[in-house]
Short mmCIF file of C-alpha atoms in Angstrom, two decimals:
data_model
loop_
_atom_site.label_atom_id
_atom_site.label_comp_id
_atom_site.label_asym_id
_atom_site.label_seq_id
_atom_site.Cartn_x
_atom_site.Cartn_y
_atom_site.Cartn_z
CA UNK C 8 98.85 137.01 96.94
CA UNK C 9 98.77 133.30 95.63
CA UNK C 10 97.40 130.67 97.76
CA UNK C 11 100.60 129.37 98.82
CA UNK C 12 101.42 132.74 99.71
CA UNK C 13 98.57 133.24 102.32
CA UNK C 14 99.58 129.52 104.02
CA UNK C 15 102.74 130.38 104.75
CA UNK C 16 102.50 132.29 107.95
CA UNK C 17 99.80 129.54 109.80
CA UNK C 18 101.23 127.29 112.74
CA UNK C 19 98.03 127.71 114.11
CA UNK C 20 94.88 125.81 113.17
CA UNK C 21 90.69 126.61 115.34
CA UNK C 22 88.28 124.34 113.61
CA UNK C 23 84.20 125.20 114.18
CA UNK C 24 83.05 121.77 114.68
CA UNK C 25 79.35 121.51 112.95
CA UNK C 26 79.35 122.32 109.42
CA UNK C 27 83.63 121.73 109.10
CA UNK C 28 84.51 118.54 111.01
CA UNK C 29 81.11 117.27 110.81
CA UNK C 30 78.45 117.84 107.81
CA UNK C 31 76.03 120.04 109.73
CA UNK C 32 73.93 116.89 109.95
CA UNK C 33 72.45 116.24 113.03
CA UNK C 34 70.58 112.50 113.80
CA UNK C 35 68.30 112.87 116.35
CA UNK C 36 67.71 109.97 118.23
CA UNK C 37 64.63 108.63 120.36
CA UNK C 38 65.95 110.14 123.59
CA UNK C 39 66.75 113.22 122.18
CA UNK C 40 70.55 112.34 122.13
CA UNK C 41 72.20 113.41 118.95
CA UNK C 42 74.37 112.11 116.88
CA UNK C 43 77.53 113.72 114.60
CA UNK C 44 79.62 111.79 111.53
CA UNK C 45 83.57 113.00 111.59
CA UNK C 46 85.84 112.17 108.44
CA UNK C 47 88.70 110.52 109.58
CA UNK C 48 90.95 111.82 107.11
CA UNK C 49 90.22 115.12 109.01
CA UNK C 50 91.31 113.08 112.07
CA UNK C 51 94.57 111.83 110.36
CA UNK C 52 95.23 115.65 109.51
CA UNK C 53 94.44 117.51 113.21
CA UNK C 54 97.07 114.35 114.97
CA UNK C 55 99.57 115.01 112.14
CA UNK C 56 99.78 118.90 112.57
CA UNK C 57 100.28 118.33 116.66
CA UNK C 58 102.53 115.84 116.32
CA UNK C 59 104.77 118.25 113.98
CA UNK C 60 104.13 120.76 116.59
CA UNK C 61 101.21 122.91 115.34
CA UNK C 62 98.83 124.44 117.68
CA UNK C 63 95.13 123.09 117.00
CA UNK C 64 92.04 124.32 118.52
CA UNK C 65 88.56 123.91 118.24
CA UNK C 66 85.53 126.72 119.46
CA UNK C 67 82.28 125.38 118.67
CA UNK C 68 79.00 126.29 120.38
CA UNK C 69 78.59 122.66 120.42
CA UNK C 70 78.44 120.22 123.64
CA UNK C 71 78.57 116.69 122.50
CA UNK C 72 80.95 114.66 125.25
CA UNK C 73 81.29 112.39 121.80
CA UNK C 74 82.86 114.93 120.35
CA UNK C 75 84.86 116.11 122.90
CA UNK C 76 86.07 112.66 123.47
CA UNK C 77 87.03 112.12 120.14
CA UNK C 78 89.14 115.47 119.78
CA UNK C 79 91.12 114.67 122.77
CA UNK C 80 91.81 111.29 121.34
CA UNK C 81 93.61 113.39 118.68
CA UNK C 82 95.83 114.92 120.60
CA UNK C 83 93.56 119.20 120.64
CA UNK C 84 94.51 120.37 124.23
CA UNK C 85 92.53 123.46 123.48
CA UNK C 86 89.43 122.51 123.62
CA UNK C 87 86.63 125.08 123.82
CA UNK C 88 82.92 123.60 123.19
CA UNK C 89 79.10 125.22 124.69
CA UNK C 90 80.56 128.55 123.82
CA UNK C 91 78.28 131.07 123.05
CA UNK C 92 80.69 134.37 122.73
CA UNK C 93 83.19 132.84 120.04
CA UNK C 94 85.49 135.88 119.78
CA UNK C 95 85.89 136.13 123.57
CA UNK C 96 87.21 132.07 123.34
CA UNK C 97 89.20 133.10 120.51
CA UNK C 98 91.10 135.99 122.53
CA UNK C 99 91.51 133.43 125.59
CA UNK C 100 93.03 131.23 123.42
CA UNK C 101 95.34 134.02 122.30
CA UNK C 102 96.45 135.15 125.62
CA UNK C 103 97.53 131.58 126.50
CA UNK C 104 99.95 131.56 123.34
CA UNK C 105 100.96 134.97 123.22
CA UNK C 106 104.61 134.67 123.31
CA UNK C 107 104.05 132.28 120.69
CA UNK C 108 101.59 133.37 118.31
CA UNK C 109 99.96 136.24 116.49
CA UNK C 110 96.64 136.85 114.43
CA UNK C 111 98.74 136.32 111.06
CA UNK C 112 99.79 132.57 112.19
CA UNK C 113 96.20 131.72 112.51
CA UNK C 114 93.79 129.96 110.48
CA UNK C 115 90.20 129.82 111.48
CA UNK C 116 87.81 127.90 109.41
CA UNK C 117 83.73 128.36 109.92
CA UNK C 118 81.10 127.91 107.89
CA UNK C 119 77.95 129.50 109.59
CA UNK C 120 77.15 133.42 111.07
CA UNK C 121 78.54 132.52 114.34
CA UNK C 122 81.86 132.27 112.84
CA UNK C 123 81.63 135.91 111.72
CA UNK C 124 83.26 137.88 113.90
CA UNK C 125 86.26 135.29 114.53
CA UNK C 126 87.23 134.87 111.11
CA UNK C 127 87.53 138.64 111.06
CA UNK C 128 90.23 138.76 113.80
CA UNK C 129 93.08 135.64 112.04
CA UNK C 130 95.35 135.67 109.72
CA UNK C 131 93.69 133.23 107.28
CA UNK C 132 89.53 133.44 107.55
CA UNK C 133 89.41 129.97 105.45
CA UNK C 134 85.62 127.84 105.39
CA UNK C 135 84.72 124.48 103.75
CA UNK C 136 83.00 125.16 99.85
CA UNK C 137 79.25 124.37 101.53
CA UNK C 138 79.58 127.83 103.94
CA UNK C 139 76.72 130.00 104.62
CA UNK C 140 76.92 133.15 101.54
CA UNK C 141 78.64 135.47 104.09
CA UNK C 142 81.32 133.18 105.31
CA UNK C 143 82.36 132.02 101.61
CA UNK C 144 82.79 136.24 101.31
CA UNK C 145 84.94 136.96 103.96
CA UNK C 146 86.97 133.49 103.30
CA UNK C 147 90.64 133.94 101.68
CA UNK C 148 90.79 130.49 101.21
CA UNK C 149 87.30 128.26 100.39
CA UNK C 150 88.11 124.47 100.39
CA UNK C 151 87.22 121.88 97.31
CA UNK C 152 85.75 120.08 99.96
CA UNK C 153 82.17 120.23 101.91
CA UNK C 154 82.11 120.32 105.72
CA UNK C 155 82.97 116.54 107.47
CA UNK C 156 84.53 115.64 103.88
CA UNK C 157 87.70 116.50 104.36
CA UNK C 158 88.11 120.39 104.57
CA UNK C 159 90.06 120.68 107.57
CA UNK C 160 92.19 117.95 106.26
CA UNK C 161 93.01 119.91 102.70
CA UNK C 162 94.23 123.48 105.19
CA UNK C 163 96.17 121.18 107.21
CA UNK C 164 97.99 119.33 104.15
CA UNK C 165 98.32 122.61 102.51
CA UNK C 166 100.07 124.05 105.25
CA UNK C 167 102.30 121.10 106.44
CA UNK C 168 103.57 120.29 102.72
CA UNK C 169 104.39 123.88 102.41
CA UNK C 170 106.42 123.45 105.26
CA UNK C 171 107.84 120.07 104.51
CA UNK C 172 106.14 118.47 107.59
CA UNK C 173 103.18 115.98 105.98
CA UNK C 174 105.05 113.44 104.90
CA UNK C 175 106.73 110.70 107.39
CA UNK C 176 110.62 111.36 107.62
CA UNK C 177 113.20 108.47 108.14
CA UNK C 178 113.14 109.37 112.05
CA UNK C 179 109.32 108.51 112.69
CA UNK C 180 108.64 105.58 114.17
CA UNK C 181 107.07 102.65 112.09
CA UNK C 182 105.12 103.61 108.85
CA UNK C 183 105.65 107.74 110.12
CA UNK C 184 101.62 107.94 110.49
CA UNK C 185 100.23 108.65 113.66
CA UNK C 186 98.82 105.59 115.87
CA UNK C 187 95.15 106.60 116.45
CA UNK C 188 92.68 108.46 113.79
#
């Protein structure tokens, strides 16, 4: 099967959050507060594939109200952060959608052990080029790009040109690019 090949099925995107839309940095700051650097090309990418009617999700163990924030400015809906049991989000998600959706329409891209077990129940187990040894074997598709650089942004692209949906059409509004990234 040829890369094109395994995007075909995905209208489904879940996104790990530290080590894919960040770069597994952390900046600690006096208070203890951290902080987290998103690409916003990844941001132009995850409001593009809802706007063309993709379903995007994002499990992360993660509880930054920053980050939160800034995913629901995109447009994710299905938003599930603090999680400790990653496969029992995944299947939650799953039951919402499941008139809708099956494993083979999903992409799921981790980088790090706790993305195990997920990655073995989608479609498309996929993980930014910078994943932990395990991840990268298990991944059917490994990104040119590093966690927070743009990863989730080259599955998205991939998919939506293979479907004809990335670039603006005559019928968007304006320059076809979505308002906020």
């Amino acid at each position: 099967m040829n890369d094109l090949e395994k995007f075909q099925p995905i209208t489904t995107f879940i996104f790990d959050v530290d080590g894919v839309l960040t770069n597994s940095q952390l900046l600690v700051q006096e208070d203890g507060s951290l902080l987290r650097s998103m690409n916003v090309r990844d941001g132009y990418a995850i409001k593009r594939a809802i706007e063309q009617g993709y379903k995007v999700a994002i499990i992360t163990g993660g509880k930054s109200e920053g980050v939160v924030s800034r995913l629901e400015n995109l447009g994710v809906v299905n938003l599930y952060y603090g999680i400790k049991d990653k496969v029992a989000a995944y299947r939650e998600f799953m039951y919402l959608y499941e008139d809708e959706i099956t494993f083979e329409n999903v992409l799921f891209m981790g980088d790090d052990m706790v993305d195990l077990q997920v990655m073995k129940l989608v479609g498309l187990p996929a993980c930014p080029n910078d994943a932990c040894p395990e991840i990268l074997g298990i991944s059917q598709y490994v990104s040119h790009a590093k966690g927070g650089y743009g990863a989730a942004r080259d599955v998205i692209e991939r998919v939506l040109k293979l479907h004809g949906k990335w670039m603006p059409s005559d019928t968007d509004d304006g320059d076809g690019l979505p308002t906020s990234v």
